[in-house]
């Protein structure tokens, strides 16, 4: 590269890169830019740098290892503390250091928490998993994590179907197909894939549970359901319950919604980071009899 | 100045700002830091995995950073956002790992980037026949350049934000980005050097 920016040095790649990065003073930048515009080779260099920046901007983000999220949150939770940390919050518009907002209207607010007395300042032993990364711990203490038995869905006495209603067996089979198609599995002693999942039992066990993490926030949950594109479900529908679960691909949140039919639920699985800014619908099913 | 811990006990952790959560943690709230970690772990992960390349290393670095922040919450001075503070801790964890992995590379955030021991100058001077992946190309950068270009070009931070994070002049951030982009452009096949005349 031997073209010159007027009386200045040649337009070498380093100089052009500094121009591209905004590292030149305005006057010099203007001269170099003008000279580069008249030099095909310099223009090609600038185009190459722009292409590089574009490629970097599109670099996909790999997901963390499946156990990582739990490990991270366990590392900063004092031993013996309940698993009430809110997993997977990645707020699209974080409050950062903005002042705390006023509580939402009572009707939409989550139930107030009964805070225990503040714990002593953590100057003593470090929380359980903080001794070092990837400590070979046993599975974390059981908390409200969903574990579902392997096996086929329970058979239930058939009921006379309503006119136009889909038979329960068909619904259960459809639910099973959805589960299998989405690659869900429920952790046992170690990661394993199961051939059948008692999703109905999973849904019933989640009813009344509020272990939703950040999706316990009604506004966030509504934004999540809207962003994830859950068909046939009002974004602001109030779930009957839900809980955080572990899937093959990583953590998820299972939400259970009423269908208006006794014993029949809509189950929705979304990623823990789901929110107004985006979310991944991991699976849906209608379960029950 | 750090804000006081929550003044209204009816406010849940999710309604507190980052600074208030940190203050609550310092005051002994056992759940406050967990909320903070849940908010920021995704962002920390994104930075770590793009700097360290290997997911397990990145996951370890995030954990180390969160634990370090948990322990060292009293060191937060309030002169930067909590996000910046956490990211700064993470970057130090990442660079420590890189230093342990590649002993000859200098890893001072405020120093001049050291030559990458694994990439000879001749590799860049010759015409490339194989185009590296972006990940491989990033891994070939000296750590200081890698940090700068990951934060600016991959994560989308502004130069001013990165300068504040790294506590270096904005001009230094720009220079590191410029050098990094030249190397990357060559490694990615966008830029070919002149053949000798």
PDB file of N, CA and C in Angstrom, chain A residues 1 13 17-18 20-22 41 48 52-53 55-57 59-65 69 71-72 76 78 81 84 86 88-90 94-98 100 103-104 113 115-116 119 121 126-127 129-130 132-134, chain B residues 13-15 17-20 25 28 30-31 33 35 38-43 45-46 49-50 56 59-60 62-64 66-67 70-71 74 81 83 97 131 134-135 149 153-154 174-175 178 181-182 184-185 190 194:
ATOM      1  N   UNK A   1       0.880  -1.188   0.000  1.00  0.00           N
ATOM      2  CA  UNK A   1       0.000   0.000   0.000  1.00  0.00           C
ATOM      3  C   UNK A   1       0.912   1.230   0.000  1.00  0.00           C
ATOM      4  N   UNK A  13      -1.794  -0.354   5.859  1.00  0.00           N
ATOM      5  CA  UNK A  13      -2.953  -1.012   6.460  1.00  0.00           C
ATOM      6  C   UNK A  13      -3.170  -0.521   7.884  1.00  0.00           C
ATOM      7  N   UNK A  17      -6.500   1.139   9.306  1.00  0.00           N
ATOM      8  CA  UNK A  17      -7.200   0.523  10.436  1.00  0.00           C
ATOM      9  C   UNK A  17      -7.451   1.560  11.531  1.00  0.00           C
ATOM     10  N   UNK A  18      -6.517   2.448  11.719  1.00  0.00           N
ATOM     11  CA  UNK A  18      -6.714   3.494  12.713  1.00  0.00           C
ATOM     12  C   UNK A  18      -7.806   4.452  12.264  1.00  0.00           C
ATOM     13  N   UNK A  20     -10.310   3.575  10.406  1.00  0.00           N
ATOM     14  CA  UNK A  20     -11.541   2.793  10.568  1.00  0.00           C
ATOM     15  C   UNK A  20     -11.992   2.737  12.019  1.00  0.00           C
ATOM     16  N   UNK A  21     -11.016   2.744  12.933  1.00  0.00           N
ATOM     17  CA  UNK A  21     -11.340   2.651  14.357  1.00  0.00           C
ATOM     18  C   UNK A  21     -11.622   4.000  14.985  1.00  0.00           C
ATOM     19  N   UNK A  22     -11.500   5.082  14.207  1.00  0.00           N
ATOM     20  CA  UNK A  22     -11.728   6.405  14.771  1.00  0.00           C
ATOM     21  C   UNK A  22     -10.597   6.895  15.634  1.00  0.00           C
ATOM     22  N   UNK A  41      -6.990   0.228  -3.710  1.00  0.00           N
ATOM     23  CA  UNK A  41      -6.429  -0.711  -2.737  1.00  0.00           C
ATOM     24  C   UNK A  41      -6.779  -0.300  -1.311  1.00  0.00           C
ATOM     25  N   UNK A  48     -12.426  -4.550   3.754  1.00  0.00           N
ATOM     26  CA  UNK A  48     -12.057  -5.765   4.484  1.00  0.00           C
ATOM     27  C   UNK A  48     -12.247  -5.575   5.985  1.00  0.00           C
ATOM     28  N   UNK A  52     -14.850  -7.543   8.390  1.00  0.00           N
ATOM     29  CA  UNK A  52     -14.396  -8.201   9.623  1.00  0.00           C
ATOM     30  C   UNK A  52     -15.274  -7.801  10.796  1.00  0.00           C
ATOM     31  N   UNK A  53     -15.530  -6.516  10.912  1.00  0.00           N
ATOM     32  CA  UNK A  53     -16.398  -6.048  12.005  1.00  0.00           C
ATOM     33  C   UNK A  53     -17.786  -6.649  11.891  1.00  0.00           C
ATOM     34  N   UNK A  55     -18.586  -9.479  10.549  1.00  0.00           N
ATOM     35  CA  UNK A  55     -18.543 -10.893  10.893  1.00  0.00           C
ATOM     36  C   UNK A  55     -18.453 -11.082  12.408  1.00  0.00           C
ATOM     37  N   UNK A  56     -17.707 -10.225  13.060  1.00  0.00           N
ATOM     38  CA  UNK A  56     -17.609 -10.301  14.518  1.00  0.00           C
ATOM     39  C   UNK A  56     -18.968 -10.024  15.168  1.00  0.00           C
ATOM     40  N   UNK A  57     -19.681  -9.067  14.616  1.00  0.00           N
ATOM     41  CA  UNK A  57     -20.977  -8.706  15.195  1.00  0.00           C
ATOM     42  C   UNK A  57     -21.979  -9.846  15.089  1.00  0.00           C
ATOM     43  N   UNK A  59     -21.196 -13.039  15.358  1.00  0.00           N
ATOM     44  CA  UNK A  59     -20.694 -14.243  16.012  1.00  0.00           C
ATOM     45  C   UNK A  59     -21.763 -14.817  16.923  1.00  0.00           C
ATOM     46  N   UNK A  60     -22.180 -16.051  16.685  1.00  0.00           N
ATOM     47  CA  UNK A  60     -23.245 -16.603  17.531  1.00  0.00           C
ATOM     48  C   UNK A  60     -22.739 -16.887  18.935  1.00  0.00           C
ATOM     49  N   UNK A  61     -23.680 -16.868  19.850  1.00  0.00           N
ATOM     50  CA  UNK A  61     -23.346 -17.104  21.246  1.00  0.00           C
ATOM     51  C   UNK A  61     -23.662 -18.555  21.593  1.00  0.00           C
ATOM     52  N   UNK A  62     -22.663 -19.338  21.937  1.00  0.00           N
ATOM     53  CA  UNK A  62     -22.964 -20.716  22.323  1.00  0.00           C
ATOM     54  C   UNK A  62     -23.631 -20.751  23.690  1.00  0.00           C
ATOM     55  N   UNK A  63     -24.467 -21.729  23.929  1.00  0.00           N
ATOM     56  CA  UNK A  63     -25.102 -21.819  25.245  1.00  0.00           C
ATOM     57  C   UNK A  63     -24.097 -22.314  26.270  1.00  0.00           C
ATOM     58  N   UNK A  64     -24.311 -21.973  27.511  1.00  0.00           N
ATOM     59  CA  UNK A  64     -23.417 -22.481  28.548  1.00  0.00           C
ATOM     60  C   UNK A  64     -23.637 -23.976  28.753  1.00  0.00           C
ATOM     61  N   UNK A  65     -22.688 -24.657  29.341  1.00  0.00           N
ATOM     62  CA  UNK A  65     -22.892 -26.081  29.653  1.00  0.00           C
ATOM     63  C   UNK A  65     -24.144 -26.260  30.505  1.00  0.00           C
ATOM     64  N   UNK A  69     -25.530 -22.985  34.846  1.00  0.00           N
ATOM     65  CA  UNK A  69     -26.375 -21.989  35.504  1.00  0.00           C
ATOM     66  C   UNK A  69     -26.609 -22.341  36.959  1.00  0.00           C
ATOM     67  N   UNK A  71     -24.779 -24.203  38.783  1.00  0.00           N
ATOM     68  CA  UNK A  71     -23.504 -24.095  39.498  1.00  0.00           C
ATOM     69  C   UNK A  71     -23.214 -22.640  39.868  1.00  0.00           C
ATOM     70  N   UNK A  72     -23.477 -21.742  38.913  1.00  0.00           N
ATOM     71  CA  UNK A  72     -23.211 -20.330  39.194  1.00  0.00           C
ATOM     72  C   UNK A  72     -24.062 -19.827  40.344  1.00  0.00           C
ATOM     73  N   UNK A  76     -23.243 -18.728  44.837  1.00  0.00           N
ATOM     74  CA  UNK A  76     -23.433 -17.456  45.548  1.00  0.00           C
ATOM     75  C   UNK A  76     -24.646 -17.514  46.461  1.00  0.00           C
ATOM     76  N   UNK A  78     -25.871 -18.879  50.120  1.00  0.00           N
ATOM     77  CA  UNK A  78     -25.340 -19.411  51.377  1.00  0.00           C
ATOM     78  C   UNK A  78     -25.854 -20.821  51.617  1.00  0.00           C
ATOM     79  N   UNK A  81     -29.601 -22.108  52.425  1.00  0.00           N
ATOM     80  CA  UNK A  81     -30.595 -21.176  51.934  1.00  0.00           C
ATOM     81  C   UNK A  81     -31.478 -21.890  50.943  1.00  0.00           C
ATOM     82  N   UNK A  84     -34.400 -20.120  46.181  1.00  0.00           N
ATOM     83  CA  UNK A  84     -35.375 -19.126  45.766  1.00  0.00           C
ATOM     84  C   UNK A  84     -34.757 -18.092  44.852  1.00  0.00           C
ATOM     85  N   UNK A  86     -33.581 -16.260  41.585  1.00  0.00           N
ATOM     86  CA  UNK A  86     -34.297 -16.143  40.333  1.00  0.00           C
ATOM     87  C   UNK A  86     -33.341 -16.453  39.216  1.00  0.00           C
ATOM     88  N   UNK A  88     -31.786 -17.207  35.546  1.00  0.00           N
ATOM     89  CA  UNK A  88     -31.914 -16.925  34.130  1.00  0.00           C
ATOM     90  C   UNK A  88     -32.422 -15.557  33.786  1.00  0.00           C
ATOM     91  N   UNK A  89     -32.304 -14.618  34.724  1.00  0.00           N
ATOM     92  CA  UNK A  89     -32.790 -13.299  34.335  1.00  0.00           C
ATOM     93  C   UNK A  89     -31.743 -12.633  33.478  1.00  0.00           C
ATOM     94  N   UNK A  90     -32.146 -12.214  32.285  1.00  0.00           N
ATOM     95  CA  UNK A  90     -31.309 -11.405  31.414  1.00  0.00           C
ATOM     96  C   UNK A  90     -32.203 -10.307  30.923  1.00  0.00           C
ATOM     97  N   UNK A  94     -32.294  -3.439  31.613  1.00  0.00           N
ATOM     98  CA  UNK A  94     -32.028  -3.657  33.024  1.00  0.00           C
ATOM     99  C   UNK A  94     -32.190  -2.362  33.789  1.00  0.00           C
ATOM    100  N   UNK A  95     -32.608  -2.489  35.040  1.00  0.00           N
ATOM    101  CA  UNK A  95     -32.756  -1.281  35.854  1.00  0.00           C
ATOM    102  C   UNK A  95     -31.410  -0.658  36.184  1.00  0.00           C
ATOM    103  N   UNK A  96     -30.342  -1.426  36.058  1.00  0.00           N
ATOM    104  CA  UNK A  96     -28.985  -0.951  36.346  1.00  0.00           C
ATOM    105  C   UNK A  96     -28.994  -0.203  37.660  1.00  0.00           C
ATOM    106  N   UNK A  97     -28.590   1.028  37.647  1.00  0.00           N
ATOM    107  CA  UNK A  97     -28.554   1.786  38.880  1.00  0.00           C
ATOM    108  C   UNK A  97     -29.699   2.755  38.983  1.00  0.00           C
ATOM    109  N   UNK A  98     -30.738   2.534  38.220  1.00  0.00           N
ATOM    110  CA  UNK A  98     -31.896   3.412  38.327  1.00  0.00           C
ATOM    111  C   UNK A  98     -32.563   3.190  39.667  1.00  0.00           C
ATOM    112  N   UNK A 100     -35.261   2.281  42.444  1.00  0.00           N
ATOM    113  CA  UNK A 100     -36.250   1.216  42.467  1.00  0.00           C
ATOM    114  C   UNK A 100     -37.606   1.781  42.065  1.00  0.00           C
ATOM    115  N   UNK A 103     -43.860  -0.489  43.565  1.00  0.00           N
ATOM    116  CA  UNK A 103     -44.414  -1.842  43.385  1.00  0.00           C
ATOM    117  C   UNK A 103     -45.584  -1.801  42.421  1.00  0.00           C
ATOM    118  N   UNK A 104     -45.764  -2.843  41.651  1.00  0.00           N
ATOM    119  CA  UNK A 104     -46.897  -2.889  40.720  1.00  0.00           C
ATOM    120  C   UNK A 104     -48.197  -2.948  41.500  1.00  0.00           C
ATOM    121  N   UNK A 113     -43.155 -11.641  49.821  1.00  0.00           N
ATOM    122  CA  UNK A 113     -42.299 -12.627  50.432  1.00  0.00           C
ATOM    123  C   UNK A 113     -42.159 -12.316  51.900  1.00  0.00           C
ATOM    124  N   UNK A 115     -39.649 -12.173  54.389  1.00  0.00           N
ATOM    125  CA  UNK A 115     -38.199 -12.250  54.449  1.00  0.00           C
ATOM    126  C   UNK A 115     -37.756 -12.704  55.812  1.00  0.00           C
ATOM    127  N   UNK A 116     -36.833 -13.621  55.843  1.00  0.00           N
ATOM    128  CA  UNK A 116     -36.274 -14.008  57.141  1.00  0.00           C
ATOM    129  C   UNK A 116     -35.409 -12.875  57.656  1.00  0.00           C
ATOM    130  N   UNK A 119     -29.345 -12.251  57.224  1.00  0.00           N
ATOM    131  CA  UNK A 119     -28.254 -13.108  57.664  1.00  0.00           C
ATOM    132  C   UNK A 119     -27.057 -12.237  58.000  1.00  0.00           C
ATOM    133  N   UNK A 121     -23.412 -10.700  57.836  1.00  0.00           N
ATOM    134  CA  UNK A 121     -22.596 -10.373  56.676  1.00  0.00           C
ATOM    135  C   UNK A 121     -21.695 -11.559  56.362  1.00  0.00           C
ATOM    136  N   UNK A 126     -17.257 -19.540  52.847  1.00  0.00           N
ATOM    137  CA  UNK A 126     -17.825 -19.171  51.563  1.00  0.00           C
ATOM    138  C   UNK A 126     -18.932 -20.169  51.229  1.00  0.00           C
ATOM    139  N   UNK A 127     -19.923 -19.734  50.458  1.00  0.00           N
ATOM    140  CA  UNK A 127     -21.000 -20.649  50.081  1.00  0.00           C
ATOM    141  C   UNK A 127     -20.498 -21.938  49.477  1.00  0.00           C
ATOM    142  N   UNK A 129     -20.551 -23.996  46.894  1.00  0.00           N
ATOM    143  CA  UNK A 129     -19.822 -24.337  45.677  1.00  0.00           C
ATOM    144  C   UNK A 129     -18.734 -23.348  45.365  1.00  0.00           C
ATOM    145  N   UNK A 130     -18.403 -22.488  46.294  1.00  0.00           N
ATOM    146  CA  UNK A 130     -17.481 -21.418  45.982  1.00  0.00           C
ATOM    147  C   UNK A 130     -16.048 -21.816  46.224  1.00  0.00           C
ATOM    148  N   UNK A 132     -14.246 -23.585  44.525  1.00  0.00           N
ATOM    149  CA  UNK A 132     -13.493 -23.548  43.289  1.00  0.00           C
ATOM    150  C   UNK A 132     -14.404 -23.959  42.170  1.00  0.00           C
ATOM    151  N   UNK A 133     -13.973 -23.712  40.991  1.00  0.00           N
ATOM    152  CA  UNK A 133     -14.837 -24.069  39.862  1.00  0.00           C
ATOM    153  C   UNK A 133     -14.888 -25.567  39.670  1.00  0.00           C
ATOM    154  N   UNK A 134     -15.980 -26.000  39.126  1.00  0.00           N
ATOM    155  CA  UNK A 134     -16.193 -27.393  38.808  1.00  0.00           C
ATOM    156  C   UNK A 134     -15.778 -28.322  39.941  1.00  0.00           C
TER     157      UNK A 134
ATOM    158  N   UNK B  13     -36.633  -8.438  45.701  1.00  0.00           N
ATOM    159  CA  UNK B  13     -35.317  -8.254  45.094  1.00  0.00           C
ATOM    160  C   UNK B  13     -35.426  -7.862  43.630  1.00  0.00           C
ATOM    161  N   UNK B  14     -36.438  -8.377  42.949  1.00  0.00           N
ATOM    162  CA  UNK B  14     -36.531  -8.110  41.518  1.00  0.00           C
ATOM    163  C   UNK B  14     -36.828  -6.650  41.232  1.00  0.00           C
ATOM    164  N   UNK B  15     -37.268  -5.912  42.258  1.00  0.00           N
ATOM    165  CA  UNK B  15     -37.625  -4.514  42.043  1.00  0.00           C
ATOM    166  C   UNK B  15     -36.497  -3.578  42.439  1.00  0.00           C
ATOM    167  N   UNK B  17     -32.626  -1.983  42.195  1.00  0.00           N
ATOM    168  CA  UNK B  17     -31.587  -1.763  41.210  1.00  0.00           C
ATOM    169  C   UNK B  17     -30.378  -2.623  41.564  1.00  0.00           C
ATOM    170  N   UNK B  18     -29.454  -2.692  40.636  1.00  0.00           N
ATOM    171  CA  UNK B  18     -28.250  -3.482  40.890  1.00  0.00           C
ATOM    172  C   UNK B  18     -27.506  -2.962  42.124  1.00  0.00           C
ATOM    173  N   UNK B  19     -27.398  -1.652  42.209  1.00  0.00           N
ATOM    174  CA  UNK B  19     -26.665  -1.086  43.340  1.00  0.00           C
ATOM    175  C   UNK B  19     -27.362  -1.376  44.666  1.00  0.00           C
ATOM    176  N   UNK B  20     -28.681  -1.331  44.632  1.00  0.00           N
ATOM    177  CA  UNK B  20     -29.423  -1.628  45.854  1.00  0.00           C
ATOM    178  C   UNK B  20     -29.278  -3.091  46.243  1.00  0.00           C
ATOM    179  N   UNK B  25     -26.928  -7.064  49.797  1.00  0.00           N
ATOM    180  CA  UNK B  25     -26.018  -8.187  50.038  1.00  0.00           C
ATOM    181  C   UNK B  25     -24.998  -7.817  51.111  1.00  0.00           C
ATOM    182  N   UNK B  28     -26.284  -8.061  54.462  1.00  0.00           N
ATOM    183  CA  UNK B  28     -26.582  -9.377  54.988  1.00  0.00           C
ATOM    184  C   UNK B  28     -27.779 -10.077  54.387  1.00  0.00           C
ATOM    185  N   UNK B  30     -29.466 -12.584  52.377  1.00  0.00           N
ATOM    186  CA  UNK B  30     -28.893 -13.803  51.806  1.00  0.00           C
ATOM    187  C   UNK B  30     -29.312 -14.065  50.370  1.00  0.00           C
ATOM    188  N   UNK B  31     -30.327 -13.367  49.876  1.00  0.00           N
ATOM    189  CA  UNK B  31     -30.813 -13.654  48.528  1.00  0.00           C
ATOM    190  C   UNK B  31     -30.408 -12.590  47.514  1.00  0.00           C
ATOM    191  N   UNK B  33     -27.586 -11.300  46.437  1.00  0.00           N
ATOM    192  CA  UNK B  33     -26.560 -11.526  45.433  1.00  0.00           C
ATOM    193  C   UNK B  33     -27.004 -12.555  44.413  1.00  0.00           C
ATOM    194  N   UNK B  35     -29.941 -12.807  43.205  1.00  0.00           N
ATOM    195  CA  UNK B  35     -30.720 -12.038  42.231  1.00  0.00           C
ATOM    196  C   UNK B  35     -29.789 -11.300  41.279  1.00  0.00           C
ATOM    197  N   UNK B  38     -28.262 -13.739  38.901  1.00  0.00           N
ATOM    198  CA  UNK B  38     -29.233 -14.181  37.900  1.00  0.00           C
ATOM    199  C   UNK B  38     -29.423 -13.126  36.809  1.00  0.00           C
ATOM    200  N   UNK B  39     -29.306 -11.882  37.176  1.00  0.00           N
ATOM    201  CA  UNK B  39     -29.469 -10.825  36.176  1.00  0.00           C
ATOM    202  C   UNK B  39     -28.298 -10.768  35.209  1.00  0.00           C
ATOM    203  N   UNK B  40     -27.136 -11.031  35.700  1.00  0.00           N
ATOM    204  CA  UNK B  40     -25.936 -10.714  34.913  1.00  0.00           C
ATOM    205  C   UNK B  40     -25.195 -11.935  34.372  1.00  0.00           C
ATOM    206  N   UNK B  41     -25.605 -13.120  34.768  1.00  0.00           N
ATOM    207  CA  UNK B  41     -24.793 -14.271  34.382  1.00  0.00           C
ATOM    208  C   UNK B  41     -24.752 -14.441  32.860  1.00  0.00           C
ATOM    209  N   UNK B  42     -25.858 -14.132  32.194  1.00  0.00           N
ATOM    210  CA  UNK B  42     -25.879 -14.292  30.741  1.00  0.00           C
ATOM    211  C   UNK B  42     -24.877 -13.392  30.057  1.00  0.00           C
ATOM    212  N   UNK B  43     -24.836 -12.175  30.481  1.00  0.00           N
ATOM    213  CA  UNK B  43     -23.907 -11.210  29.903  1.00  0.00           C
ATOM    214  C   UNK B  43     -22.466 -11.605  30.212  1.00  0.00           C
ATOM    215  N   UNK B  45     -21.411 -14.587  30.809  1.00  0.00           N
ATOM    216  CA  UNK B  45     -21.125 -15.777  30.005  1.00  0.00           C
ATOM    217  C   UNK B  45     -20.735 -15.377  28.582  1.00  0.00           C
ATOM    218  N   UNK B  46     -21.486 -14.448  27.997  1.00  0.00           N
ATOM    219  CA  UNK B  46     -21.221 -14.041  26.613  1.00  0.00           C
ATOM    220  C   UNK B  46     -19.802 -13.499  26.466  1.00  0.00           C
ATOM    221  N   UNK B  49     -17.097 -16.552  27.174  1.00  0.00           N
ATOM    222  CA  UNK B  49     -16.940 -17.610  26.166  1.00  0.00           C
ATOM    223  C   UNK B  49     -16.304 -17.069  24.899  1.00  0.00           C
ATOM    224  N   UNK B  50     -16.478 -15.778  24.652  1.00  0.00           N
ATOM    225  CA  UNK B  50     -15.845 -15.227  23.460  1.00  0.00           C
ATOM    226  C   UNK B  50     -14.390 -14.867  23.690  1.00  0.00           C
ATOM    227  N   UNK B  56     -16.196 -24.754  28.852  1.00  0.00           N
ATOM    228  CA  UNK B  56     -15.981 -25.119  30.254  1.00  0.00           C
ATOM    229  C   UNK B  56     -15.088 -24.097  30.952  1.00  0.00           C
ATOM    230  N   UNK B  59     -17.259 -21.120  31.592  1.00  0.00           N
ATOM    231  CA  UNK B  59     -18.184 -21.356  32.700  1.00  0.00           C
ATOM    232  C   UNK B  59     -17.450 -21.249  34.039  1.00  0.00           C
ATOM    233  N   UNK B  60     -16.249 -21.788  34.078  1.00  0.00           N
ATOM    234  CA  UNK B  60     -15.456 -21.679  35.303  1.00  0.00           C
ATOM    235  C   UNK B  60     -15.120 -20.229  35.614  1.00  0.00           C
ATOM    236  N   UNK B  62     -16.804 -17.585  34.804  1.00  0.00           N
ATOM    237  CA  UNK B  62     -18.006 -16.898  35.301  1.00  0.00           C
ATOM    238  C   UNK B  62     -18.221 -17.228  36.766  1.00  0.00           C
ATOM    239  N   UNK B  63     -18.046 -18.487  37.101  1.00  0.00           N
ATOM    240  CA  UNK B  63     -18.233 -18.875  38.501  1.00  0.00           C
ATOM    241  C   UNK B  63     -17.204 -18.188  39.386  1.00  0.00           C
ATOM    242  N   UNK B  64     -15.964 -18.187  38.950  1.00  0.00           N
ATOM    243  CA  UNK B  64     -14.917 -17.515  39.723  1.00  0.00           C
ATOM    244  C   UNK B  64     -15.248 -16.041  39.914  1.00  0.00           C
ATOM    245  N   UNK B  66     -18.202 -14.573  39.835  1.00  0.00           N
ATOM    246  CA  UNK B  66     -19.345 -14.374  40.733  1.00  0.00           C
ATOM    247  C   UNK B  66     -18.922 -14.577  42.184  1.00  0.00           C
ATOM    248  N   UNK B  67     -18.112 -15.573  42.417  1.00  0.00           N
ATOM    249  CA  UNK B  67     -17.650 -15.807  43.787  1.00  0.00           C
ATOM    250  C   UNK B  67     -16.763 -14.660  44.253  1.00  0.00           C
ATOM    251  N   UNK B  70     -18.957 -11.846  45.039  1.00  0.00           N
ATOM    252  CA  UNK B  70     -19.687 -12.139  46.280  1.00  0.00           C
ATOM    253  C   UNK B  70     -18.816 -11.832  47.494  1.00  0.00           C
ATOM    254  N   UNK B  71     -17.588 -12.311  47.411  1.00  0.00           N
ATOM    255  CA  UNK B  71     -16.669 -12.095  48.527  1.00  0.00           C
ATOM    256  C   UNK B  71     -16.246 -10.645  48.637  1.00  0.00           C
ATOM    257  N   UNK B  74     -17.641  -5.657  49.245  1.00  0.00           N
ATOM    258  CA  UNK B  74     -17.309  -4.458  50.023  1.00  0.00           C
ATOM    259  C   UNK B  74     -16.331  -3.568  49.273  1.00  0.00           C
ATOM    260  N   UNK B  81     -20.876   1.386  37.136  1.00  0.00           N
ATOM    261  CA  UNK B  81     -22.084   0.596  37.326  1.00  0.00           C
ATOM    262  C   UNK B  81     -21.706  -0.789  37.854  1.00  0.00           C
ATOM    263  N   UNK B  83     -22.744  -3.469  36.641  1.00  0.00           N
ATOM    264  CA  UNK B  83     -22.442  -4.280  35.460  1.00  0.00           C
ATOM    265  C   UNK B  83     -20.969  -4.148  35.093  1.00  0.00           C
ATOM    266  N   UNK B  97      -6.746 -16.898  33.561  1.00  0.00           N
ATOM    267  CA  UNK B  97      -6.768 -18.220  32.932  1.00  0.00           C
ATOM    268  C   UNK B  97      -5.894 -18.249  31.695  1.00  0.00           C
ATOM    269  N   UNK B 131      -8.922 -20.328   5.506  1.00  0.00           N
ATOM    270  CA  UNK B 131      -9.578 -19.269   6.250  1.00  0.00           C
ATOM    271  C   UNK B 131      -9.955 -19.797   7.630  1.00  0.00           C
ATOM    272  N   UNK B 134     -14.000 -17.586  12.870  1.00  0.00           N
ATOM    273  CA  UNK B 134     -13.908 -16.386  13.697  1.00  0.00           C
ATOM    274  C   UNK B 134     -13.388 -16.740  15.083  1.00  0.00           C
ATOM    275  N   UNK B 135     -13.871 -17.851  15.607  1.00  0.00           N
ATOM    276  CA  UNK B 135     -13.422 -18.249  16.944  1.00  0.00           C
ATOM    277  C   UNK B 135     -11.920 -18.520  16.964  1.00  0.00           C
ATOM    278  N   UNK B 149     -11.576  -6.173  21.146  1.00  0.00           N
ATOM    279  CA  UNK B 149     -12.410  -6.383  19.962  1.00  0.00           C
ATOM    280  C   UNK B 149     -13.653  -7.207  20.312  1.00  0.00           C
ATOM    281  N   UNK B 153     -16.656  -5.085  19.188  1.00  0.00           N
ATOM    282  CA  UNK B 153     -17.232  -5.570  17.935  1.00  0.00           C
ATOM    283  C   UNK B 153     -18.177  -6.746  18.111  1.00  0.00           C
ATOM    284  N   UNK B 154     -17.976  -7.538  19.137  1.00  0.00           N
ATOM    285  CA  UNK B 154     -18.861  -8.682  19.335  1.00  0.00           C
ATOM    286  C   UNK B 154     -19.986  -8.340  20.314  1.00  0.00           C
ATOM    287  N   UNK B 174      -9.234   2.128  20.986  1.00  0.00           N
ATOM    288  CA  UNK B 174      -9.317   2.209  19.532  1.00  0.00           C
ATOM    289  C   UNK B 174      -8.088   1.583  18.879  1.00  0.00           C
ATOM    290  N   UNK B 175      -6.934   1.856  19.433  1.00  0.00           N
ATOM    291  CA  UNK B 175      -5.706   1.302  18.854  1.00  0.00           C
ATOM    292  C   UNK B 175      -5.709  -0.216  18.925  1.00  0.00           C
ATOM    293  N   UNK B 178      -8.042  -1.514  16.384  1.00  0.00           N
ATOM    294  CA  UNK B 178      -7.504  -1.368  15.035  1.00  0.00           C
ATOM    295  C   UNK B 178      -6.520  -2.500  14.735  1.00  0.00           C
ATOM    296  N   UNK B 181      -8.326  -5.860  14.436  1.00  0.00           N
ATOM    297  CA  UNK B 181      -9.102  -6.022  13.204  1.00  0.00           C
ATOM    298  C   UNK B 181      -8.205  -6.319  12.015  1.00  0.00           C
ATOM    299  N   UNK B 182      -7.030  -5.732  11.992  1.00  0.00           N
ATOM    300  CA  UNK B 182      -6.106  -6.020  10.894  1.00  0.00           C
ATOM    301  C   UNK B 182      -5.718  -7.505  10.928  1.00  0.00           C
ATOM    302  N   UNK B 184      -7.333  -9.939  12.386  1.00  0.00           N
ATOM    303  CA  UNK B 184      -8.506 -10.751  12.116  1.00  0.00           C
ATOM    304  C   UNK B 184      -8.863 -10.731  10.636  1.00  0.00           C
ATOM    305  N   UNK B 185      -8.769  -9.564  10.024  1.00  0.00           N
ATOM    306  CA  UNK B 185      -9.112  -9.461   8.612  1.00  0.00           C
ATOM    307  C   UNK B 185      -8.226 -10.389   7.782  1.00  0.00           C
ATOM    308  N   UNK B 190     -10.314 -11.778   4.675  1.00  0.00           N
ATOM    309  CA  UNK B 190     -10.842 -10.542   4.072  1.00  0.00           C
ATOM    310  C   UNK B 190      -9.731  -9.675   3.530  1.00  0.00           C
ATOM    311  N   UNK B 194       0.142  -7.597   0.211  1.00  0.00           N
ATOM    312  CA  UNK B 194       0.714  -7.490  -1.114  1.00  0.00           C
ATOM    313  C   UNK B 194       1.762  -8.554  -1.321  1.00  0.00           C
TER     314      UNK B 194
END
